[in-house]
mmCIF file of C-alpha atoms and ligand atoms in Angstrom:
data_model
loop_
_atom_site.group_PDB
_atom_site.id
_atom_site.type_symbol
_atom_site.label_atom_id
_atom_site.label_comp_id
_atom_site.label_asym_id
_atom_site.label_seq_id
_atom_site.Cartn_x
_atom_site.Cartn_y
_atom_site.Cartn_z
ATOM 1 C CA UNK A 14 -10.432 -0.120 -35.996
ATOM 2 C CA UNK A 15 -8.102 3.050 -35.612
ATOM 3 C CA UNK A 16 -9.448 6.210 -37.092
ATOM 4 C CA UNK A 17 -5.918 7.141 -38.712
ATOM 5 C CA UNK A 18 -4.980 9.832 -36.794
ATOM 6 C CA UNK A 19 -2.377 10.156 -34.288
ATOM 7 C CA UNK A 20 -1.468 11.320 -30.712
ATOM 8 C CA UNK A 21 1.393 13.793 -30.150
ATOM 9 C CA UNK A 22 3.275 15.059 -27.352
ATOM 10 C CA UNK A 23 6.157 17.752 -27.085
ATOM 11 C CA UNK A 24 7.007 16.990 -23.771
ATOM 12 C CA UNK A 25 9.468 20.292 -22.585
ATOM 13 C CA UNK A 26 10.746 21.159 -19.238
ATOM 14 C CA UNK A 27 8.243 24.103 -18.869
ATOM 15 C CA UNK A 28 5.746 22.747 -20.426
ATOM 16 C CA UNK A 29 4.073 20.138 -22.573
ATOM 17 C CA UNK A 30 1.939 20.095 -25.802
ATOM 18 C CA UNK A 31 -0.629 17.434 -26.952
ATOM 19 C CA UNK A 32 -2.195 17.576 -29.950
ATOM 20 C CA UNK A 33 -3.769 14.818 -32.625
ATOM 21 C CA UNK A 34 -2.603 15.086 -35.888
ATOM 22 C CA UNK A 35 -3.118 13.509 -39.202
ATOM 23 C CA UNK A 36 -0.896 11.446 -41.498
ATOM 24 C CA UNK A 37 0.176 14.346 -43.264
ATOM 25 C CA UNK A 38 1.475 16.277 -40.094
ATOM 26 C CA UNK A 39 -1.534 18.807 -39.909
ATOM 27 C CA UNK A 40 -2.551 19.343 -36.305
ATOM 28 C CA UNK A 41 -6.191 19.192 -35.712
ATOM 29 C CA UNK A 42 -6.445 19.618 -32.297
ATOM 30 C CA UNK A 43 -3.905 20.822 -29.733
ATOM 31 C CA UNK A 44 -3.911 21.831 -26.165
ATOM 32 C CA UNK A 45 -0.508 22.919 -23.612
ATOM 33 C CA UNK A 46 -0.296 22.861 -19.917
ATOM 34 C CA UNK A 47 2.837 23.419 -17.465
ATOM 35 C CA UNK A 48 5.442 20.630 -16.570
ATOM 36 C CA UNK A 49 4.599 19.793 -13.204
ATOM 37 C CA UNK A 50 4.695 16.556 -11.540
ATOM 38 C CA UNK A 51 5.484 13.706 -13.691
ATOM 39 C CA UNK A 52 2.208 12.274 -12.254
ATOM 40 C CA UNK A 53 -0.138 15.581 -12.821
ATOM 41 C CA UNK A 54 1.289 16.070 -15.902
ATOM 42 C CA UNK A 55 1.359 12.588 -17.419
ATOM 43 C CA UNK A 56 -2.212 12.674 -16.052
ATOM 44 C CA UNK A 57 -3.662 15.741 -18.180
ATOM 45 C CA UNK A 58 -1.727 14.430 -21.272
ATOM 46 C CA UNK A 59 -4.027 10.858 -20.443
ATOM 47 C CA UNK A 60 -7.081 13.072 -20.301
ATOM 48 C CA UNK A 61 -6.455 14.993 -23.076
ATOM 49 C CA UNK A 62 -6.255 11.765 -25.356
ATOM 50 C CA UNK A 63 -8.908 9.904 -23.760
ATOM 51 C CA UNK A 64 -11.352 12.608 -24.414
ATOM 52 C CA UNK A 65 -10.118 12.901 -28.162
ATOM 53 C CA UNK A 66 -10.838 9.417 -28.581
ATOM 54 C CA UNK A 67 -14.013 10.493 -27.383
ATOM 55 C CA UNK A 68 -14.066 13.052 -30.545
ATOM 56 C CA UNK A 69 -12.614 11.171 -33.098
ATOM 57 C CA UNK A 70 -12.612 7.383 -32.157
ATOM 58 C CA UNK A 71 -8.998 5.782 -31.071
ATOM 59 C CA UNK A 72 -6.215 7.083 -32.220
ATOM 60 C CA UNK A 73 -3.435 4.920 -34.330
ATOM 61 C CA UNK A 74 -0.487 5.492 -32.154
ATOM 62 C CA UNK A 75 1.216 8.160 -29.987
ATOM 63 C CA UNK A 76 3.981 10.242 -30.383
ATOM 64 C CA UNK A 77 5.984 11.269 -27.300
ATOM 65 C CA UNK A 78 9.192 13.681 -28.310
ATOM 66 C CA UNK A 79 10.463 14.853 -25.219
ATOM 67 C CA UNK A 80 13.245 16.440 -23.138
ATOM 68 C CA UNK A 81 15.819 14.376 -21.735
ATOM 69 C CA UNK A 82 18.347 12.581 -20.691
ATOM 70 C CA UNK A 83 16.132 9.695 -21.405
ATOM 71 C CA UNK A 84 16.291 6.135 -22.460
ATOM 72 C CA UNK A 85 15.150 5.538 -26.233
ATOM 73 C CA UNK A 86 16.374 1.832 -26.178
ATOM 74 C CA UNK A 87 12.874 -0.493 -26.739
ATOM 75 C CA UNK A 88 15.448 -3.534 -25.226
ATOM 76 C CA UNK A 89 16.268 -1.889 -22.165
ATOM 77 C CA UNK A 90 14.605 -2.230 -18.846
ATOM 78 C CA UNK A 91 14.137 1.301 -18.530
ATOM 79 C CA UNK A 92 13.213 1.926 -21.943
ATOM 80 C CA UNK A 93 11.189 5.412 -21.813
ATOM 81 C CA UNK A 94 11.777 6.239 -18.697
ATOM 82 C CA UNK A 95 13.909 9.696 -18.063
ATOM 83 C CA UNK A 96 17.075 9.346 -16.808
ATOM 84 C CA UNK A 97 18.974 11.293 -14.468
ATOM 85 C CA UNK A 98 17.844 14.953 -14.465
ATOM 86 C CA UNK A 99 18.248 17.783 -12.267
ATOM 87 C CA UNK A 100 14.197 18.432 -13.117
ATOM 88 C CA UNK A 101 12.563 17.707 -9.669
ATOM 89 C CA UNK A 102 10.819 14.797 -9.550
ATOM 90 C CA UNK A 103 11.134 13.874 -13.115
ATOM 91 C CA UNK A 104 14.505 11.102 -12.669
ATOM 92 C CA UNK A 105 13.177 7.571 -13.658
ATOM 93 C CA UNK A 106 9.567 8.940 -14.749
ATOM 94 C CA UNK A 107 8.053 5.974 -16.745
ATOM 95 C CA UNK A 108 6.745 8.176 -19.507
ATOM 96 C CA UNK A 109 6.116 5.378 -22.094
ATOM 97 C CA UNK A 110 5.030 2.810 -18.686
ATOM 98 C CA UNK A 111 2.248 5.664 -17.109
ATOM 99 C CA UNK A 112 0.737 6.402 -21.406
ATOM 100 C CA UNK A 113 1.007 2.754 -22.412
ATOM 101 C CA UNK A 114 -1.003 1.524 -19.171
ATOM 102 C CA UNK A 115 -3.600 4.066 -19.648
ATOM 103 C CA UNK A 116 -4.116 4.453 -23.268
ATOM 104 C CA UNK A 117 -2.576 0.977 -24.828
ATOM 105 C CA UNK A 118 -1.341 2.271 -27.781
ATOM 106 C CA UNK A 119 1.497 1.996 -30.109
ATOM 107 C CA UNK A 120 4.442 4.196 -28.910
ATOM 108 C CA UNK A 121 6.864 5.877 -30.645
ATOM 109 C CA UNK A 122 9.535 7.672 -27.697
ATOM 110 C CA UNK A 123 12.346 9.824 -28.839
ATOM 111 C CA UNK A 124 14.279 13.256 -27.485
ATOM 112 C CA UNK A 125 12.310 16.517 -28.790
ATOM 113 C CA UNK A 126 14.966 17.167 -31.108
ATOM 114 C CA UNK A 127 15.088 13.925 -32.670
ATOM 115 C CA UNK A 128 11.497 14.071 -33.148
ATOM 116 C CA UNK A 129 11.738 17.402 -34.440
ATOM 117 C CA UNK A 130 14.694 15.834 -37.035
ATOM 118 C CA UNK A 131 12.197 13.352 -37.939
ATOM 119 C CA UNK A 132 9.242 16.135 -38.985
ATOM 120 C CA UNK A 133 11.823 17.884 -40.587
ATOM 121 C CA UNK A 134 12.726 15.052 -42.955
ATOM 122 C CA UNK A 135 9.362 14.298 -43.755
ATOM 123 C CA UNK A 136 7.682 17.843 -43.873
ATOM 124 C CA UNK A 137 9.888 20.681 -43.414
ATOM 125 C CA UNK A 138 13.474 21.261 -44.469
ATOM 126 C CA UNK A 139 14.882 18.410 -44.881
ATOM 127 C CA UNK A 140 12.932 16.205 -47.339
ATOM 128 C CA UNK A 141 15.056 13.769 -49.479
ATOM 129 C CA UNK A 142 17.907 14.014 -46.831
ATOM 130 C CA UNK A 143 19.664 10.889 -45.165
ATOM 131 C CA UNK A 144 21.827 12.396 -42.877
ATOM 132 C CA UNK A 145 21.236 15.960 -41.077
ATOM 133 C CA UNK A 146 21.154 17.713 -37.648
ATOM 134 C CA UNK A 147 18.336 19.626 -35.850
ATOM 135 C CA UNK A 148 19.422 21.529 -32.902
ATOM 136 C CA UNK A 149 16.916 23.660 -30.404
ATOM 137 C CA UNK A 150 18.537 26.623 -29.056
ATOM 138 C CA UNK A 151 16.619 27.807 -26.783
ATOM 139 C CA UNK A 152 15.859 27.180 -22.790
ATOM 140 C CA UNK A 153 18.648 24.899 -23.464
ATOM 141 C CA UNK A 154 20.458 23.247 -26.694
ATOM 142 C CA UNK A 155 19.783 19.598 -28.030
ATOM 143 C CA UNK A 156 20.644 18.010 -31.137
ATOM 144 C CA UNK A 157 18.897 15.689 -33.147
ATOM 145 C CA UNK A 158 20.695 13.598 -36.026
ATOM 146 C CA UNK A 159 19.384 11.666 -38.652
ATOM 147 C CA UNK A 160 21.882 9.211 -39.921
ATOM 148 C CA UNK A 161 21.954 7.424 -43.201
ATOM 149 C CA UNK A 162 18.213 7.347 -42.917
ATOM 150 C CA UNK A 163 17.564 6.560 -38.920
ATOM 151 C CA UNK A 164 17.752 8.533 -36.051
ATOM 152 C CA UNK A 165 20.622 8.187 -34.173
ATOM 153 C CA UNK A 166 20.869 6.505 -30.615
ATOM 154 C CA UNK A 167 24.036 5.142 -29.751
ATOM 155 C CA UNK A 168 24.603 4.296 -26.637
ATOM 156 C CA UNK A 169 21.818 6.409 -25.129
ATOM 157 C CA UNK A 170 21.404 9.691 -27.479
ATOM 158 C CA UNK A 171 22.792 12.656 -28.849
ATOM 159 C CA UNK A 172 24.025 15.597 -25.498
ATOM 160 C CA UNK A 173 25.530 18.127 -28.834
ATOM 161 C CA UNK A 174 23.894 20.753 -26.757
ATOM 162 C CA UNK A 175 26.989 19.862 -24.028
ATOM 163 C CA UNK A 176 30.023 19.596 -26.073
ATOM 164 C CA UNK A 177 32.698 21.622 -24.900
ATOM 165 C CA UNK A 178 34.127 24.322 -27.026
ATOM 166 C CA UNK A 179 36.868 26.925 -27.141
ATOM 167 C CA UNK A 180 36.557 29.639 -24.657
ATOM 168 C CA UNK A 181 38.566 32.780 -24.977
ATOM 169 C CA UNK A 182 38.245 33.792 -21.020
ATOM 170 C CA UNK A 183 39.801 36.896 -22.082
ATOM 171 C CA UNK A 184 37.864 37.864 -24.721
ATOM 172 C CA UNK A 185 34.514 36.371 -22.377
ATOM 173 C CA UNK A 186 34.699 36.285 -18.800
ATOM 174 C CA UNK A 187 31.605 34.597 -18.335
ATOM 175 C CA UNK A 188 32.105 31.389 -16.805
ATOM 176 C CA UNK A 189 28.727 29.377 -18.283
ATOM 177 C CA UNK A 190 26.036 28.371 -16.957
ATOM 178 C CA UNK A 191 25.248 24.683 -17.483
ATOM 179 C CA UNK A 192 25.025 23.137 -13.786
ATOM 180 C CA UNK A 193 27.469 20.027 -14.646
ATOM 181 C CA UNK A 194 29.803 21.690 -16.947
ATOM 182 C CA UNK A 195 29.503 25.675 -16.719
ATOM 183 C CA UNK A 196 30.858 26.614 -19.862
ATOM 184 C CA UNK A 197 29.840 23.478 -22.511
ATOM 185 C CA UNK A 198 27.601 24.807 -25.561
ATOM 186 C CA UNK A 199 24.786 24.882 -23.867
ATOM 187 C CA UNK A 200 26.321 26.987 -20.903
ATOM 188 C CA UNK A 201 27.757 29.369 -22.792
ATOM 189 C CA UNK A 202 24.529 29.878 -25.428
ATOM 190 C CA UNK A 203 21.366 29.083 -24.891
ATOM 191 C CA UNK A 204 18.806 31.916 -23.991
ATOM 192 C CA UNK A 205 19.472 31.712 -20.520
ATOM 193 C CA UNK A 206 23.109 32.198 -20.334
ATOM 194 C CA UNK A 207 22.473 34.908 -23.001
ATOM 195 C CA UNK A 208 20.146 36.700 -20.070
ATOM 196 C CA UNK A 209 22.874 36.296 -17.708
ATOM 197 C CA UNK A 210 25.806 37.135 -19.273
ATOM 198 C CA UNK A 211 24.201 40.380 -20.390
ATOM 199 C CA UNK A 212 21.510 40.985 -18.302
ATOM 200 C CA UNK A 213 18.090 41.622 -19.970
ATOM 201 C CA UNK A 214 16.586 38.732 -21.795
ATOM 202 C CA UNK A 215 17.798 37.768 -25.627
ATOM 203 C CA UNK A 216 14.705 39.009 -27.227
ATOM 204 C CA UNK A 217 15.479 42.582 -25.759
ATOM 205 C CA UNK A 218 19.193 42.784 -26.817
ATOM 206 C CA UNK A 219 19.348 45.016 -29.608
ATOM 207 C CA UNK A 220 20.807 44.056 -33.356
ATOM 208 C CA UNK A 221 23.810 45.664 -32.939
ATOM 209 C CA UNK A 222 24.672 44.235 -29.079
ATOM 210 C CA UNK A 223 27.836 42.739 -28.848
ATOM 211 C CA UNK A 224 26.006 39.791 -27.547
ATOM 212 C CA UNK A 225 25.106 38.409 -31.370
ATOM 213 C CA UNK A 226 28.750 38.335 -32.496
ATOM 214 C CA UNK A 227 29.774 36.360 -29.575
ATOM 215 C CA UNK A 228 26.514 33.863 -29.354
ATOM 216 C CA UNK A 229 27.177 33.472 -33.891
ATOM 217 C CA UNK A 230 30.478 32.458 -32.635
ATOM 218 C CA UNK A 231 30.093 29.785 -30.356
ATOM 219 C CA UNK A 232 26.986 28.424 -32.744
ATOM 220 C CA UNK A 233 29.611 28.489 -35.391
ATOM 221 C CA UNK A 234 32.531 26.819 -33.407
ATOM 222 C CA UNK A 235 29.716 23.864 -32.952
ATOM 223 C CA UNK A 236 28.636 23.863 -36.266
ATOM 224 C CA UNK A 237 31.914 23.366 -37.713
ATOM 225 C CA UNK A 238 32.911 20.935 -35.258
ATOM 226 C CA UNK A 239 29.762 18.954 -36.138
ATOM 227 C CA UNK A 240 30.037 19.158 -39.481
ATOM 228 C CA UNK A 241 33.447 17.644 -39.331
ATOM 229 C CA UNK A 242 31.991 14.971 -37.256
ATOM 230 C CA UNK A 243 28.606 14.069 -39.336
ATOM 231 C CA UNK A 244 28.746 14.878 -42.744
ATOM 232 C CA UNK A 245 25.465 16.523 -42.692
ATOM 233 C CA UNK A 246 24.024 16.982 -45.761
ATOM 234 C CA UNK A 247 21.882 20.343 -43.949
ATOM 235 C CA UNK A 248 22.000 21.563 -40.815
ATOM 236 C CA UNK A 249 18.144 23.094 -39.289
ATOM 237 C CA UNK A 250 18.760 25.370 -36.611
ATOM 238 C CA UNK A 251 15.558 25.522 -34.049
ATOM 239 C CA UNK A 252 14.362 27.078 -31.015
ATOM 240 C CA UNK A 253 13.806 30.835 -30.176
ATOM 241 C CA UNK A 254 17.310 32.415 -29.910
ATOM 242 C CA UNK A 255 17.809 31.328 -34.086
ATOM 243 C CA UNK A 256 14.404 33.718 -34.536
ATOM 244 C CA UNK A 257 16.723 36.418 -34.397
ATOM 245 C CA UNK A 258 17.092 37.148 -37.866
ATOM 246 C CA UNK A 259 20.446 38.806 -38.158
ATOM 247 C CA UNK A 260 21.920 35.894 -36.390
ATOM 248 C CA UNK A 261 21.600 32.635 -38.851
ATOM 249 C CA UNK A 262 23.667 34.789 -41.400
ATOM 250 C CA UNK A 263 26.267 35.418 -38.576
ATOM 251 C CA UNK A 264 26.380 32.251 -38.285
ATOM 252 C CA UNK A 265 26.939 30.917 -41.319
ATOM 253 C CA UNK A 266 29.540 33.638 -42.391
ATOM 254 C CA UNK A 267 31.872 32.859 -39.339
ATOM 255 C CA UNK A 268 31.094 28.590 -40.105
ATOM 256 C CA UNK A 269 32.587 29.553 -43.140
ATOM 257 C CA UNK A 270 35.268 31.009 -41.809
ATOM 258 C CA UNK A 271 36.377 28.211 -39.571
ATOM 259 C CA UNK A 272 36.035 25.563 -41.735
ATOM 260 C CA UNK A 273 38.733 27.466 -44.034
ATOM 261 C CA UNK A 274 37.920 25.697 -47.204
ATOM 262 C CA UNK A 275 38.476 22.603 -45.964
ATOM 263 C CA UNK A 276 35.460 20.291 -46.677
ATOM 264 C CA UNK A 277 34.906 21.028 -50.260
ATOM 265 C CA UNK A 278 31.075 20.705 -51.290
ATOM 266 C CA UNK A 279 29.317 23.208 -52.680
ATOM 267 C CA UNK A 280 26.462 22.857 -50.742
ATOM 268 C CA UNK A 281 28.770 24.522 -48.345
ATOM 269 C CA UNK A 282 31.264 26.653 -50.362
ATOM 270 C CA UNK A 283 28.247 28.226 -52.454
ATOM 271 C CA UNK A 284 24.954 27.766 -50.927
ATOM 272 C CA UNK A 285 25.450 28.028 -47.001
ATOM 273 C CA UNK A 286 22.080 30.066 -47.039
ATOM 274 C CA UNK A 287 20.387 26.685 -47.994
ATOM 275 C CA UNK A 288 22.765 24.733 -45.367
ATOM 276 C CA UNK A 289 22.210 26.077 -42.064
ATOM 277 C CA UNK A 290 18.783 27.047 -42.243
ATOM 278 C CA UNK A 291 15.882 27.454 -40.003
ATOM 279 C CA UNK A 292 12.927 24.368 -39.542
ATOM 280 C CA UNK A 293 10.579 24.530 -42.187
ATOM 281 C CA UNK A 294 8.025 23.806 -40.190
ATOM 282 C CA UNK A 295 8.745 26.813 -38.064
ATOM 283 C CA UNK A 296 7.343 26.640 -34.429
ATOM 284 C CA UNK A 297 5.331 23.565 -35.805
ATOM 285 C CA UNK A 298 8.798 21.508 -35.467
ATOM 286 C CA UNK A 299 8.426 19.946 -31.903
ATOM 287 C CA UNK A 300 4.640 18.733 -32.283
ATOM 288 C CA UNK A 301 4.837 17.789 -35.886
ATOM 289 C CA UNK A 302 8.068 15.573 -35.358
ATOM 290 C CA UNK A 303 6.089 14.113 -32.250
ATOM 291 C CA UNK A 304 3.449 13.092 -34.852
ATOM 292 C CA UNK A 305 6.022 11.569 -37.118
ATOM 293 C CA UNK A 306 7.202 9.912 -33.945
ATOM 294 C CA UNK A 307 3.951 8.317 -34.168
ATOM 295 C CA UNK A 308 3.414 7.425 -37.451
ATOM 296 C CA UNK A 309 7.032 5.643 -36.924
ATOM 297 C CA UNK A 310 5.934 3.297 -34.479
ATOM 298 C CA UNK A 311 2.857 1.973 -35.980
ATOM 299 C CA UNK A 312 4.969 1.235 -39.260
ATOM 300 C CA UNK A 313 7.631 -0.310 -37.220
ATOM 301 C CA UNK A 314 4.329 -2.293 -34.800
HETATM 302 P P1 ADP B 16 11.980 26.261 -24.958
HETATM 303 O O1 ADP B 16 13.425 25.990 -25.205
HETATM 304 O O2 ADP B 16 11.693 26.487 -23.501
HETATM 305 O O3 ADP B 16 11.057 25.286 -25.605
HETATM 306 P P2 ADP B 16 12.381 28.599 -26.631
HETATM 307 O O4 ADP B 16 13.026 27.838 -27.724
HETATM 308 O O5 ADP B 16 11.475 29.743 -27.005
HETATM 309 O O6 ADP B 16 11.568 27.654 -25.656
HETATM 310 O O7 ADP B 16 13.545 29.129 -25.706
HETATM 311 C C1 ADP B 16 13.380 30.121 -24.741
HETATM 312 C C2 ADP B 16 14.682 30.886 -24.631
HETATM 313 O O8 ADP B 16 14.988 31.462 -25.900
HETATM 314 C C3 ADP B 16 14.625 32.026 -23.639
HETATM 315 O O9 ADP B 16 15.878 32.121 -22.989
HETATM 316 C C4 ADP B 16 14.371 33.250 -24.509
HETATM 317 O O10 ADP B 16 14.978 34.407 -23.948
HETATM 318 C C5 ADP B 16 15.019 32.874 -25.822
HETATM 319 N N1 ADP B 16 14.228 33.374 -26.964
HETATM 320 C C6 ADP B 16 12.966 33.031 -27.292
HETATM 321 N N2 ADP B 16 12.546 33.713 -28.392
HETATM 322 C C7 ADP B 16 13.582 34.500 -28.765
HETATM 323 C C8 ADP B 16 13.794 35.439 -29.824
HETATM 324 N N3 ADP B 16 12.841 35.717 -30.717
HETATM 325 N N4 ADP B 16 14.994 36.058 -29.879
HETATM 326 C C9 ADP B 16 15.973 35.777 -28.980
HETATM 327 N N5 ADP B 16 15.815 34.920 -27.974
HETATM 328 C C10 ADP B 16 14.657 34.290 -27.849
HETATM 329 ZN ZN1 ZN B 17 26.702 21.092 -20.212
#
């Protein structure tokens, strides 16, 4: 007998949560520690769920959203392992392997933004949608996608944090800092290349800094190229740079602006506000969708 509740792990390059959580998405219990080792880490997260099962009696399933390149394919020998990554340590980690052995649970394995997409759909901003995007922009920039129902995969997963976009040299010199393709999304956006480019850290640059035009613009040129890709019917944008409040309407004005017109729905046209929108579970995003990877794999079991 399983008690009902589930196991849940944001796993993140700096660090990783665990937490148990209930059907509904509520987290009861939650605890974070720094990305280390793949063994010393893997190792608390074991601890941490053997002792809840301690608490509450074994869990239903686990959860594991977490950062990658990794392999989400249940048919392929290194299903849940990480893939190439320039994380020390961390290339060919048998996540799923190391929890399975030690806790033999259900697993449900996914990126951290496609488990975020997946809490989104069921508890935060994008209930009753079939296809939308989640992006983090943050340490770095993922996307999630939720297509026609079912997160996508492909070939491995989603990289729309490393799509390359136009860069006006001229208009900013900065040459990116991604360490495989310097100025690709990621290089020239996330939080870090924000702190470089400018110098003090994106939470310190003031409202009026330069710096928001230019980051609303490359979120834009991605947004618009992804809309033309996916269709989405929303688009949730996560992570801490988006907590910047004067930058999601940036964003959206300028989206506008590229897309000239040209994809005619009026969830665009008249109510961008409710298009590109933050998560609606707020910080609650990564952990919840870890749940929901969770609750996945037992209905799938
Ligand atoms: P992580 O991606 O590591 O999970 P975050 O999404 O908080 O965590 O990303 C951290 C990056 O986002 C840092 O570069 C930080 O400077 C930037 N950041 C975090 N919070 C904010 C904020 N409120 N405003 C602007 N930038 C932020
Ligand atoms: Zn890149």
């Amino acid at each position: 007998m399983t008690n009902g509740l589930f196991g849940a792990i944001e796993g993140g390059g700096t660090k990783f949560v665990c937490a148990v959580g209930t059907a509904d998405g509520q987290i009861l219990v939650e605890t974070r520690f720094p990305t280390t080792t793949p063994d010393e880490t893997l190792g608390r997260a074991i601890q941490f769920f053997q002792e809840q099962s301690t608490t509450f009696g074994k869990l239903s399933s686990l959860g594991i959203a977490c950062f990658g390149p990794l392999d989400p394919t249940p048919s392929s020998p290194t299903y849940g392992h990480i893939l190439a990554t320039p994380k020390p340590g961390w290339t060919g980690a048998d996540v799923v392997g190391q929890m399975r052995a030690a806790l033999a649970l259900p697993i449900g394995f996914d990126t951290d933004v496609n488990g975020a997409a997946l809490g989104e759909a069921r508890w935060g901003a994008a209930q009753g949608l079939s296809t939308f995007l989640y992006f983090t922009i943050g340490t770095g920039i993922g996307g999630g996608a939720m297509v026609e129902g079912k997160l996508l995969h492909g070939l491995i997963h989603p990289e729309m944090g490393h799509v390359l976009l136009p860069h006006d040299t001229v208009r900013d010199p900065f040459p990116g800092i991604c360490p495989f393709h310097g100025d690709c999304f990621e290089g020239l956006a996330s939080g870090p290349a924000l702190e470089k480019r400018w110098g003090q850290r994106a939470e310190t640059l003031p409202t009026d800094h330069p710096a928001w035009k230019l980051e609303a613009h490359y979120v834009a040129l991605a947004m618009a190229g992804f809309i033309c890709a996916f269709s989405p019917q929303r688009i949730i944008l996560g992570g801490g740079v988006p907590q910047q409040p004067h930058l999601l309407p940036m964003v959206r004005t300028e989206t506008l602006a590229l897309l000239a017109n040209y994809i005619q729905a009026e969830e665009i046209l008249d109510h961008i506000e409710r298009y590109i929108v933050p998560p609606g579970l707020g910080g609650r995003a990564g952990i919840a969708g870890a749940v929901a990877l969770a609750q996945q794999a037992l209905e799938e079991a």
